[in-house]
CSV table of C-alpha atoms in Angstrom, one decimal:
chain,number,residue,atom,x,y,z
A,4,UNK,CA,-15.7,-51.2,-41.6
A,5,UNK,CA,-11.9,-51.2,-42.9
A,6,UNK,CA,-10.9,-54.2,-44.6
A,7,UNK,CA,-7.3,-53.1,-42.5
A,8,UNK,CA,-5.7,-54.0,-39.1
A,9,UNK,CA,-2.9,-51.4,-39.2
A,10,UNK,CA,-3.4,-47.8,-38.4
A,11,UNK,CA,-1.6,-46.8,-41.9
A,12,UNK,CA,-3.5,-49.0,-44.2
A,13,UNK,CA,-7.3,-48.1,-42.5
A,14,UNK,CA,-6.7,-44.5,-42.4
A,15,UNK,CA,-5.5,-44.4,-46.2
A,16,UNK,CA,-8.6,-46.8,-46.5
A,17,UNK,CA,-11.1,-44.1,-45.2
A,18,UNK,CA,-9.4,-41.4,-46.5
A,19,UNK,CA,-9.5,-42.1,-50.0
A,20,UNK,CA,-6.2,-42.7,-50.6
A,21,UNK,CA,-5.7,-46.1,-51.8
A,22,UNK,CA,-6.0,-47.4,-55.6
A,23,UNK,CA,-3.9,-50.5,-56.1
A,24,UNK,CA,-1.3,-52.5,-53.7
A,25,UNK,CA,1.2,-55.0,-54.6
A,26,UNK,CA,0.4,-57.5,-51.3
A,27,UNK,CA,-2.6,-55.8,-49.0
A,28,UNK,CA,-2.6,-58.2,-46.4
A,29,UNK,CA,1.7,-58.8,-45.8
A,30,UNK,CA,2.0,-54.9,-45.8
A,31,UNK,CA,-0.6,-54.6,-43.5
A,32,UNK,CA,0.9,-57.7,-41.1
A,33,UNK,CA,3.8,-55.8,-41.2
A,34,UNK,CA,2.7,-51.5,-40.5
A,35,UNK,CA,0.7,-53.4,-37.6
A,36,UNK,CA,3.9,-55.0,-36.4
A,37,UNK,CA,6.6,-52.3,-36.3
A,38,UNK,CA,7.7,-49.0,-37.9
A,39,UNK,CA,7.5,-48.9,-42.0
A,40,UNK,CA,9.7,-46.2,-43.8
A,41,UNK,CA,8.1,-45.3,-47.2
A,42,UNK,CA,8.9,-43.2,-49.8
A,43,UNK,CA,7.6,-41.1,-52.5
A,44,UNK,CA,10.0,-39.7,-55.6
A,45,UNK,CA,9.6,-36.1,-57.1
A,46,UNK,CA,11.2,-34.6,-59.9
A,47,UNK,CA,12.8,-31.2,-59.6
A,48,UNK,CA,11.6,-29.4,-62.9
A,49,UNK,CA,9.9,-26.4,-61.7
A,50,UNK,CA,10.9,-24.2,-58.2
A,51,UNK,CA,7.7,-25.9,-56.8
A,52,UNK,CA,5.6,-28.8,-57.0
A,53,UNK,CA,1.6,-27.8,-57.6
A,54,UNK,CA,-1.5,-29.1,-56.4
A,55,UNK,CA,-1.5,-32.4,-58.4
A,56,UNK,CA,1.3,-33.4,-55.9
A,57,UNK,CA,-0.6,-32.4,-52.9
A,58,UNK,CA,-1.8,-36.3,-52.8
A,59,UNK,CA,1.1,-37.6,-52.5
A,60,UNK,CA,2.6,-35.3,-50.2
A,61,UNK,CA,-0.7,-36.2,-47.9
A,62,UNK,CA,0.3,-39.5,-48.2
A,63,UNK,CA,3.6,-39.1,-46.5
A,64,UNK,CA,2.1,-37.3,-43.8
A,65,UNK,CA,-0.6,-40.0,-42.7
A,66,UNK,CA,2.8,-42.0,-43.2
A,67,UNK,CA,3.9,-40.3,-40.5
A,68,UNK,CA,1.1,-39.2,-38.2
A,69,UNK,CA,0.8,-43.3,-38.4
A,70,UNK,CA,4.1,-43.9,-36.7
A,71,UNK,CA,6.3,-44.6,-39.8
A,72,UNK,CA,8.8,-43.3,-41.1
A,73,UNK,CA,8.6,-41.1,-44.4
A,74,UNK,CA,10.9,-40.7,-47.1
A,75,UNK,CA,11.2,-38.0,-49.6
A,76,UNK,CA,13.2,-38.9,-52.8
A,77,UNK,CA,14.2,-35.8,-54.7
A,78,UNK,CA,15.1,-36.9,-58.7
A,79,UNK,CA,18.4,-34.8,-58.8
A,80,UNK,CA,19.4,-37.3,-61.2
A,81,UNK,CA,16.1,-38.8,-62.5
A,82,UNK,CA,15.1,-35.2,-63.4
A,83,UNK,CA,18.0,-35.1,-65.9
A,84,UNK,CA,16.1,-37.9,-68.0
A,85,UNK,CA,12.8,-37.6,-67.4
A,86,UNK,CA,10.0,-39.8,-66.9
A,87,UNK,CA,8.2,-40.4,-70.4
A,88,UNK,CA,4.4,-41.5,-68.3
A,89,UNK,CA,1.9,-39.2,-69.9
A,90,UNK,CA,4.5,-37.6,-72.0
A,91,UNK,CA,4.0,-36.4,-75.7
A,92,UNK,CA,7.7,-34.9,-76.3
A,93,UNK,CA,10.8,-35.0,-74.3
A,94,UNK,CA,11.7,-33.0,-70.7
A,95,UNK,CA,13.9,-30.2,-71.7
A,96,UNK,CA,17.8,-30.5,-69.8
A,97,UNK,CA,18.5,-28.7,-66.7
A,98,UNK,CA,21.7,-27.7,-65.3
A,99,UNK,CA,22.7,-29.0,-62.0
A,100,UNK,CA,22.6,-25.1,-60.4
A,101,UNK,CA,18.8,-25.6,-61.5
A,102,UNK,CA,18.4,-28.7,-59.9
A,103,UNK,CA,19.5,-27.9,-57.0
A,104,UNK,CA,17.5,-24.1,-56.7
A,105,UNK,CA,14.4,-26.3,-57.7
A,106,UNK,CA,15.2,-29.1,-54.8
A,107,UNK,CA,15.5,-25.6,-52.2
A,108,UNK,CA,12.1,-24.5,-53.8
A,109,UNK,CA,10.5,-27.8,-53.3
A,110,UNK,CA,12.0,-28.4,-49.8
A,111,UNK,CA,9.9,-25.7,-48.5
A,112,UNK,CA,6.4,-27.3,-48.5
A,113,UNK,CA,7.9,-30.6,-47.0
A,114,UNK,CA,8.8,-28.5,-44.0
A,115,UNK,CA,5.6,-27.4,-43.2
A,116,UNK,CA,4.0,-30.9,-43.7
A,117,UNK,CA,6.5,-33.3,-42.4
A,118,UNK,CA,8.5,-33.2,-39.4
A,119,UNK,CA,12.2,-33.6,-40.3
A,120,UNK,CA,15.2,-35.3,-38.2
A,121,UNK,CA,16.7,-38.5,-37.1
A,122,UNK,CA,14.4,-39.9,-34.8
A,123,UNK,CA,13.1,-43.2,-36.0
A,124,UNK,CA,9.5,-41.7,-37.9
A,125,UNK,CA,11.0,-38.6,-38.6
A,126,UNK,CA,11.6,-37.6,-42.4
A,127,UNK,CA,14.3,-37.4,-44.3
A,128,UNK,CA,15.0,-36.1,-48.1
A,129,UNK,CA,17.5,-37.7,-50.0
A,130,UNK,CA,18.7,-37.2,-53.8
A,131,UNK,CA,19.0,-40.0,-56.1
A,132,UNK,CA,22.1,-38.1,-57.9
A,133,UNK,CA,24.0,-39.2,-55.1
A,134,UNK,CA,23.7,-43.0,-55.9
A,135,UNK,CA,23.0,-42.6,-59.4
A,136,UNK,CA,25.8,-39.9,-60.2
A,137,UNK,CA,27.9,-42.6,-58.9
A,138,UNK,CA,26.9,-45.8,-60.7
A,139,UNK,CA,29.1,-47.0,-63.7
A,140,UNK,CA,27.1,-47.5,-66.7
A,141,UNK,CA,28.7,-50.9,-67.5
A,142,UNK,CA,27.5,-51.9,-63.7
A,143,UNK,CA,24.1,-50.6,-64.2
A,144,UNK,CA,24.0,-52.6,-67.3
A,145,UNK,CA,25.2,-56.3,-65.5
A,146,UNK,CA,23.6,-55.3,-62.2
A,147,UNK,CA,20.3,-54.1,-62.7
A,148,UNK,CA,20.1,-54.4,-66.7
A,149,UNK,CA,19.4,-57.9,-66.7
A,150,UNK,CA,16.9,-57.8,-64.9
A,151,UNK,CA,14.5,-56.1,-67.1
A,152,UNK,CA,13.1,-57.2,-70.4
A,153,UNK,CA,12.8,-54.9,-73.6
A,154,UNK,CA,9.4,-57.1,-74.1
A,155,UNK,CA,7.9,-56.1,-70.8
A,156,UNK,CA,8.9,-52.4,-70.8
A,157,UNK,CA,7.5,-51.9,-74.5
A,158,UNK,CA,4.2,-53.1,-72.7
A,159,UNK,CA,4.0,-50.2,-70.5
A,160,UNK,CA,1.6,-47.9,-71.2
A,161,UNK,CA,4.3,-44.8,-70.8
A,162,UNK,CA,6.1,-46.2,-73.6
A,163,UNK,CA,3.5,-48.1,-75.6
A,164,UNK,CA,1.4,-44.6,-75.9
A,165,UNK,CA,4.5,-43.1,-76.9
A,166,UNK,CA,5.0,-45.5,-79.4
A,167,UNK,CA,1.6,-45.4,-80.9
A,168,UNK,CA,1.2,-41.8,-81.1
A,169,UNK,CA,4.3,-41.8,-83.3
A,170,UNK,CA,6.2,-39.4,-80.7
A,171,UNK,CA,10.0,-40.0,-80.3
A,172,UNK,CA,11.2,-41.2,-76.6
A,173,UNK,CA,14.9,-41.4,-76.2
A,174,UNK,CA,17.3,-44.0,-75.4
A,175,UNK,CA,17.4,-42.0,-72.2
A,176,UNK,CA,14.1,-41.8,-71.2
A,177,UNK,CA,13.7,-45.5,-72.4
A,178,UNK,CA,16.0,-45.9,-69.0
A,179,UNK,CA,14.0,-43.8,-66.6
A,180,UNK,CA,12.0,-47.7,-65.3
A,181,UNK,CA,15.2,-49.0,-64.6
A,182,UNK,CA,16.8,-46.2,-62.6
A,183,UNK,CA,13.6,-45.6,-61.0
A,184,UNK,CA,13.3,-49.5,-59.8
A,185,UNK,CA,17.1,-49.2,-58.9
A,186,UNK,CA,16.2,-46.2,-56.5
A,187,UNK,CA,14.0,-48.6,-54.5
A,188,UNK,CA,17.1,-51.1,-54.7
A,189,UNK,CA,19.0,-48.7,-53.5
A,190,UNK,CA,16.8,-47.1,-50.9
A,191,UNK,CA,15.6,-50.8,-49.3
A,192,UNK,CA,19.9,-51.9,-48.8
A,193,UNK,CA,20.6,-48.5,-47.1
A,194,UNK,CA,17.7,-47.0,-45.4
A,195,UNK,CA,15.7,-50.3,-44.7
A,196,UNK,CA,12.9,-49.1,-47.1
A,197,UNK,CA,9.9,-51.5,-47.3
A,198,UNK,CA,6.8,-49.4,-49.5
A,199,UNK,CA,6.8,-47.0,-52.1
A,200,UNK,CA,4.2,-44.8,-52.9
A,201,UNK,CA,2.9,-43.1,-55.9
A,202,UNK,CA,0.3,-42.0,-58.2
A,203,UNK,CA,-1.8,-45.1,-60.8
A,204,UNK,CA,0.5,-43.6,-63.5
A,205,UNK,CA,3.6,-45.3,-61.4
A,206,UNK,CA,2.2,-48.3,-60.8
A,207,UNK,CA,4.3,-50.3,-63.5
A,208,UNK,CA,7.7,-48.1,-62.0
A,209,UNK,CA,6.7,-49.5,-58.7
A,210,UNK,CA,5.9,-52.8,-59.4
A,211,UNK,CA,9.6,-53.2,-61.4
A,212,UNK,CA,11.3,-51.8,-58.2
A,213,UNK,CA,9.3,-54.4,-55.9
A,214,UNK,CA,10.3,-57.2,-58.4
A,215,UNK,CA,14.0,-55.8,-58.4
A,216,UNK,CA,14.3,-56.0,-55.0
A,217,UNK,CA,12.9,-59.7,-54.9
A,218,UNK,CA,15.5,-61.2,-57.6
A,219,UNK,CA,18.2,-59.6,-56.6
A,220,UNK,CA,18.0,-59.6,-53.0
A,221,UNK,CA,15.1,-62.2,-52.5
A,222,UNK,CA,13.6,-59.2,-50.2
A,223,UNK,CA,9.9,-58.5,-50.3
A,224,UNK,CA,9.2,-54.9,-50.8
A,225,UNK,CA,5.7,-53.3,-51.0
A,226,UNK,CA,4.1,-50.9,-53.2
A,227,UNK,CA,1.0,-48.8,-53.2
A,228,UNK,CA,-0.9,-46.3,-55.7
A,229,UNK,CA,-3.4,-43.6,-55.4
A,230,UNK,CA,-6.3,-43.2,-57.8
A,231,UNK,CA,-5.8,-40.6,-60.5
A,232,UNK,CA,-7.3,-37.4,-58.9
A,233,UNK,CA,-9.8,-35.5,-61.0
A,234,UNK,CA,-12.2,-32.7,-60.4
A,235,UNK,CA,-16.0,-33.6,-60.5
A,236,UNK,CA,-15.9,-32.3,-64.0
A,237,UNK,CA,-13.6,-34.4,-64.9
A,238,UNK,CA,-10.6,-31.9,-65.3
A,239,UNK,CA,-7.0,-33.1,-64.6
A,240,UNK,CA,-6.2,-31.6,-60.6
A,241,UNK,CA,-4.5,-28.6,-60.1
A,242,UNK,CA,-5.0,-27.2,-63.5
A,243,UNK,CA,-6.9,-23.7,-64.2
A,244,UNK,CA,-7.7,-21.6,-66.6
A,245,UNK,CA,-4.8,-19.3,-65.4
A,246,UNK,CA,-1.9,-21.8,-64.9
A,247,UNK,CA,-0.9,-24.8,-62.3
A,248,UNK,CA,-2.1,-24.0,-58.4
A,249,UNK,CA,1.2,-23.7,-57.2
A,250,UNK,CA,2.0,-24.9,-53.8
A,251,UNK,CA,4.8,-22.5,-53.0
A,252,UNK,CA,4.0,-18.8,-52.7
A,253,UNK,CA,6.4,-17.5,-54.7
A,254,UNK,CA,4.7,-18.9,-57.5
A,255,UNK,CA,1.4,-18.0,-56.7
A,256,UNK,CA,0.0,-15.2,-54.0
A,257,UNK,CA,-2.1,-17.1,-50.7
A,258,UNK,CA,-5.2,-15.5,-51.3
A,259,UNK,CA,-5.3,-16.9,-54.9
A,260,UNK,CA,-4.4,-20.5,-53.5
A,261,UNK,CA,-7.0,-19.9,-50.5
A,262,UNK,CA,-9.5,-19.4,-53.4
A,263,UNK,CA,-8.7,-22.1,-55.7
A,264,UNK,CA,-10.0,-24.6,-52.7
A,265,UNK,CA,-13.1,-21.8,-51.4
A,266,UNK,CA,-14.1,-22.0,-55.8
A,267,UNK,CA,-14.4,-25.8,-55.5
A,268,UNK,CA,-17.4,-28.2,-57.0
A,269,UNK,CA,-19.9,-28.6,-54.5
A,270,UNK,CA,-19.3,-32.6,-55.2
A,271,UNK,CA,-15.4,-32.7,-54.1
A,272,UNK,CA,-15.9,-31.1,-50.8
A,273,UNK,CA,-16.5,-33.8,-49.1
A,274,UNK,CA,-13.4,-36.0,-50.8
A,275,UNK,CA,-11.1,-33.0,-50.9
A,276,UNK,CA,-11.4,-32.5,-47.0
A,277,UNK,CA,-10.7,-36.2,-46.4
A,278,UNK,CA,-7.7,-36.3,-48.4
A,279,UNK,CA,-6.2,-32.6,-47.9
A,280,UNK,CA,-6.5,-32.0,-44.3
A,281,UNK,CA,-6.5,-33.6,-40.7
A,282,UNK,CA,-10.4,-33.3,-39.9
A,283,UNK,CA,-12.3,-36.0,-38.2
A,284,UNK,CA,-14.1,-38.0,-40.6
A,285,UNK,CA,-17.0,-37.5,-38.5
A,286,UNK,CA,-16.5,-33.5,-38.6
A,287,UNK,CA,-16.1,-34.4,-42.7
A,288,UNK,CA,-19.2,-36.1,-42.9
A,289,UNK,CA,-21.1,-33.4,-41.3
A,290,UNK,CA,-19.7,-30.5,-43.7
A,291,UNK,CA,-20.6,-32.5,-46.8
A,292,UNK,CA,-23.8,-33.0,-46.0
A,293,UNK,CA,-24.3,-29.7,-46.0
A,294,UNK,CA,-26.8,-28.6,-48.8
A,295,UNK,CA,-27.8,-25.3,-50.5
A,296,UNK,CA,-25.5,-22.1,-49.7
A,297,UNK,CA,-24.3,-24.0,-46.5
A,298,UNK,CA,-21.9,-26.2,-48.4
A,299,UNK,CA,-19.9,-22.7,-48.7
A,300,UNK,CA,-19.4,-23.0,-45.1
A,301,UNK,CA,-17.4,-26.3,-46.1
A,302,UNK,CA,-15.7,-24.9,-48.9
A,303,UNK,CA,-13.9,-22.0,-46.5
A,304,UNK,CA,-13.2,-24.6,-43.4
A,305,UNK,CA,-11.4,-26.6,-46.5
A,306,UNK,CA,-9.9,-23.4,-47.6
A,307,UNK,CA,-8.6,-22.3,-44.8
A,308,UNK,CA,-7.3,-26.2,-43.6
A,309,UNK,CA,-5.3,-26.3,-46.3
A,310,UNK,CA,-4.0,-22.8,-47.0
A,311,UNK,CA,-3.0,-23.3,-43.1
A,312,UNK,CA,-1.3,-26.2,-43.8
A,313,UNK,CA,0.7,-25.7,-46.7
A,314,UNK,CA,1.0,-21.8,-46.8
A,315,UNK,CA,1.1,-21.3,-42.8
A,316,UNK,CA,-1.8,-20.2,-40.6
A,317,UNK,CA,-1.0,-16.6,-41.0
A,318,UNK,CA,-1.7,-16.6,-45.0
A,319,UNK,CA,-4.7,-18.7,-44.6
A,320,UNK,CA,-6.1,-15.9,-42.1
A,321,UNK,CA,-4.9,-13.1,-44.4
A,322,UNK,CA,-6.9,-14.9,-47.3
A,323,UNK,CA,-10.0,-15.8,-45.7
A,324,UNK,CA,-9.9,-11.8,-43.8
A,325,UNK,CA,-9.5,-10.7,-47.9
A,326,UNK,CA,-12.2,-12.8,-48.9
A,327,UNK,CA,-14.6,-11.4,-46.1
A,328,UNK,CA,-13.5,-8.0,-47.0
A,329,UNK,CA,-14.2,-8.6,-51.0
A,330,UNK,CA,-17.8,-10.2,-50.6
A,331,UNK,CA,-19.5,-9.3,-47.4
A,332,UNK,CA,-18.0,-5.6,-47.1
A,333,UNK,CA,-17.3,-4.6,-50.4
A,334,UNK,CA,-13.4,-3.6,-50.1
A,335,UNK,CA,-10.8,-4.3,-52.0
A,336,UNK,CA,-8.7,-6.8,-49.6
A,337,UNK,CA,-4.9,-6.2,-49.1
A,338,UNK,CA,-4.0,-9.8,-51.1
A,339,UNK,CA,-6.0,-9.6,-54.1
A,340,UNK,CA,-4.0,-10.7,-56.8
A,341,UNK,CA,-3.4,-7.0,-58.7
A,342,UNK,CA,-2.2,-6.5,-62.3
A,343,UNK,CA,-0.6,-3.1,-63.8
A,344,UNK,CA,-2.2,-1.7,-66.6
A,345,UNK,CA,0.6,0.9,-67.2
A,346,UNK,CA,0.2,4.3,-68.2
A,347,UNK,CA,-1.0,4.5,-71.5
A,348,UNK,CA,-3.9,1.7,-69.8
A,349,UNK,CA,-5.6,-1.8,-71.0
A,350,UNK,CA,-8.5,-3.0,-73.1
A,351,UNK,CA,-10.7,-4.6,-70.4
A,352,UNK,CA,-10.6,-7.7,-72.5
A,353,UNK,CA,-6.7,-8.1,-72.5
A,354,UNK,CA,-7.2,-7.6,-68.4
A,355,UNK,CA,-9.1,-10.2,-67.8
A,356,UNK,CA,-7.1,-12.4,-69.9
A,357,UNK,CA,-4.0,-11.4,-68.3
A,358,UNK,CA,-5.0,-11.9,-65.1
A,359,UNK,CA,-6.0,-15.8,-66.1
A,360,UNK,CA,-10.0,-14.7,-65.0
A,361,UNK,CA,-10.7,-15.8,-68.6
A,362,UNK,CA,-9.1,-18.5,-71.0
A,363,UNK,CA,-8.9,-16.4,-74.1
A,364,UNK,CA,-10.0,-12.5,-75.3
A,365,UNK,CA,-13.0,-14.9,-77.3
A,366,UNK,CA,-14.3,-15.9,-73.7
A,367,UNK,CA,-13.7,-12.5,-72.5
A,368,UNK,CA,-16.0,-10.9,-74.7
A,369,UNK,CA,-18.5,-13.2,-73.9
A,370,UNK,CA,-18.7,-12.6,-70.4
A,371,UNK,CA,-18.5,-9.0,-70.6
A,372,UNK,CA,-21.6,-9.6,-73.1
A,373,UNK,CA,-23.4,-11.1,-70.4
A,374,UNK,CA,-22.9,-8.5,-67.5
A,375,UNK,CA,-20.7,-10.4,-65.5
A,376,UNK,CA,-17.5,-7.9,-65.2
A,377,UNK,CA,-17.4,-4.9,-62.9
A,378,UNK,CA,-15.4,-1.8,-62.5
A,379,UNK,CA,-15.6,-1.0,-58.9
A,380,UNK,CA,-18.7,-2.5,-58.6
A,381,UNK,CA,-20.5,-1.1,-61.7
A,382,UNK,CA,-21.0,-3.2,-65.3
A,383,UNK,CA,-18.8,-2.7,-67.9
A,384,UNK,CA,-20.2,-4.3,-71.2
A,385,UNK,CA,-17.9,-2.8,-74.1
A,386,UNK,CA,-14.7,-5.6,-74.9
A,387,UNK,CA,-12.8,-2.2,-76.0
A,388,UNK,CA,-13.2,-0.2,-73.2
A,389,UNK,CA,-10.4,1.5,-72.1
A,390,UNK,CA,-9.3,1.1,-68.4
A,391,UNK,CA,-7.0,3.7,-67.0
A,392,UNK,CA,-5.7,4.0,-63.5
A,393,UNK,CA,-4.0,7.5,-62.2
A,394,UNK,CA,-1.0,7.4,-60.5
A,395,UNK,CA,-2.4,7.7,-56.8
A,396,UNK,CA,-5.4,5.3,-57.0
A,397,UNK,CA,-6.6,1.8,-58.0
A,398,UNK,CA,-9.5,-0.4,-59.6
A,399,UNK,CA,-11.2,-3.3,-58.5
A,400,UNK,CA,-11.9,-5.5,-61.4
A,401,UNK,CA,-14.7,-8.2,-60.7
A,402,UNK,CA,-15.8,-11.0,-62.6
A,403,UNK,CA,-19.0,-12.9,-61.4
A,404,UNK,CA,-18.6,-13.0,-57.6
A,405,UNK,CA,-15.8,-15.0,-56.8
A,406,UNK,CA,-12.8,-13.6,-58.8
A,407,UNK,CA,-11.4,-10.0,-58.2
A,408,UNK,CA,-8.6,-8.2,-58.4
A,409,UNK,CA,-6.9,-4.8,-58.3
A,410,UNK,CA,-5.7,-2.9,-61.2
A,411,UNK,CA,-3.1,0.0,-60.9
A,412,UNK,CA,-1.0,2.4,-62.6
């Protein structure tokens, strides 16, 4: 039984979602009483986010599918500072043309998640280089500046970690807290904004913002984290051997995505379908108590959810009809991922490597010394072998049963 009244706070409840909340019961009072908008900040370094936002991206959609109103901050001008949480070394610079192509990049997975306009629960993506482009520095320092003490920033664990590690953080990066609790400020005068969202590692960002909006404006503001999201190994989310699972396909093919979710650990099915896709927790509860080879049978429904949600419905078929075609019948599959070995050909070893299948050319080795590579279907055990493709054909390259791919010319 949810500890919750409101539709938003129960369903994040039972999904999973919820880690820490600045005032459970007030923000709960007030989702049950009215509309809530809430917002979430994103920084624009790469053309696409990656799996490890997928959370909070979720987040604003049971936001929404609760009858509130969701927010999405873009860090056009955060980005250019960085945030130091988790850091080791400063962000590299960006120029504002970058920005901006990485903002277009980003906006597409929003527009397949969120429904977008100016009704009151639909969302709406601002940029905080608008504001903070804007601000004078000697304002920001008698507006906002006093506000915040060097004591209790130094006690963060973003900057404390730094600190102790010996790793330089910037003047500039020293101010990412304060624009970032400015952006709530900012966002609760002009849009009415009453929660912000984020992952455990913003919980000290979020808690300055809801304490800048009380002393400054004597307004109660909420905020609410996630826990950190790690696989049942205990690896960071969204990380392979191969790279980041991007979100956007440009960045990474669908049927590679669609796999990433079909090659999870049997013991994050059942947490992965409640916090990536819209399924009945009843309809959850059956496919993870699924044992044996059945719990495949929940791996592809959560495979497919989510490569239909994020990708489209039409990738997510194309993936799961590749997948049929690559284990039950033995095909290649039009969206395997494919690599070109060129003319003068590739060690095996260096393939598998460059197709992220293995870490290293050490770990290649080792699995071709156990059996576990194919050439169209037929073991290859030599790390030096030779693999040549004519100009009118093509290989299928196979590692264990789950990861294949074509090679050509």
């Amino acid at each position: 039984m949810s500890s919750f009244s409101s539709d938003l706070l129960r369903t994040l409840e039972e999904r999973g979602y919820i880690h820490q909340i600045t005032n459970g019961e007030a923000l709960d009072a007030l989702a049950a009483k009215g509309t809530v908008p809430g917002y979430i900040g994103f920084d624009a370094t790469a053309p696409s986010l990656h799996v490890g936002s997928l959370v909070q991206i979720m987040m604003l959609r049971r936001l929404q599918q609760a009858g509130h109103k969701p927010i999405v901050l873009m860090g056009g001008g955060t980005t250019r500072i960085g945030d130091p949480t988790g850091r080791d070394e400063s962000r590299k610079m960006l120029t504002d043309d970058a920005i901006d192509e990485n903002i277009a990049g980003i906006r597409k997975v929003f527009d397949r998640v969120l429904v977008f306009g100016d009704g009151p629960t639909d969302g709406v993506m601002v940029n905080n280089q608008d504001w903070l482009g804007s601000i004078g520095y000697i304002e920001m320092l008698q507006k906002v500046g006093t506000h915040f003490t060097v004591n209790r920033m130094l006690s963060f664990d973003s900057v404390r970690l730094r600190l102790e590690r010996e790793q330089p953080m910037t003047f500039l990066e020293f101010n990412y807290m304060i624009l970032q609790g400015y952006d709530y400020r900012h966002l609760s005068q002009e849009m009415g904004v009453r929660l912000q969202m984020g992952g455990s590692d913003q919980w000290g960002n979020i808690v300055n913002g809801v304490e800048l909006n009380r002393r400054m404006d004597g307004r109660e503001v909420f905020g609410l984290t996630t826990p950190l999201l790690t696989t049942a190994d205990g690896k960071k989310m969204g990380k392979t051997a191969a790279g980041a699972v991007w979100l956007n396909e440009e960045q990474l093919p669908s049927y590679e995505f669609w796999q990433f979710w079909r090659n999870v650990d049997d013991r994050d099915v059942g947490r992965f379908l409640r916090l990536f896709t819209d399924l009945p927790l009843d309809e959850i509860a059956r496919l993870e108590a699924l044992e044996g080879a059945e719990i495949n049978q929940a791996k592809t429904v959560l495979a497919n959810e989510v490569t239909a949600l994020v990708r489209g419905c039409d990738a997510a078929n194309a993936a799961a009809q590749t997948a049929s075609d690559t284990f039950a019948g033995g095909g290649s599959g039009e969206d395997l991922p494919s690599l070109s070995v060129g003319s003068d050909g590739m060690r095996i070893g260096a393939a598998l490597t460059a197709l992220g299948f293995t870490a290293s050319n050490g770990e290649a080795k080792r699995k071709l010394a156990e059996g576990a590579v194919k050439l169209d279907g037929e073991v290859v055990d030599d790390p030096g072998f030779l693999v040549n493709v004519d100009a009118y054909s093509e290989i299928k390259l196979s590692l264990g049963k789950k990861k294949h791919a074509i090679l050509r010319r």
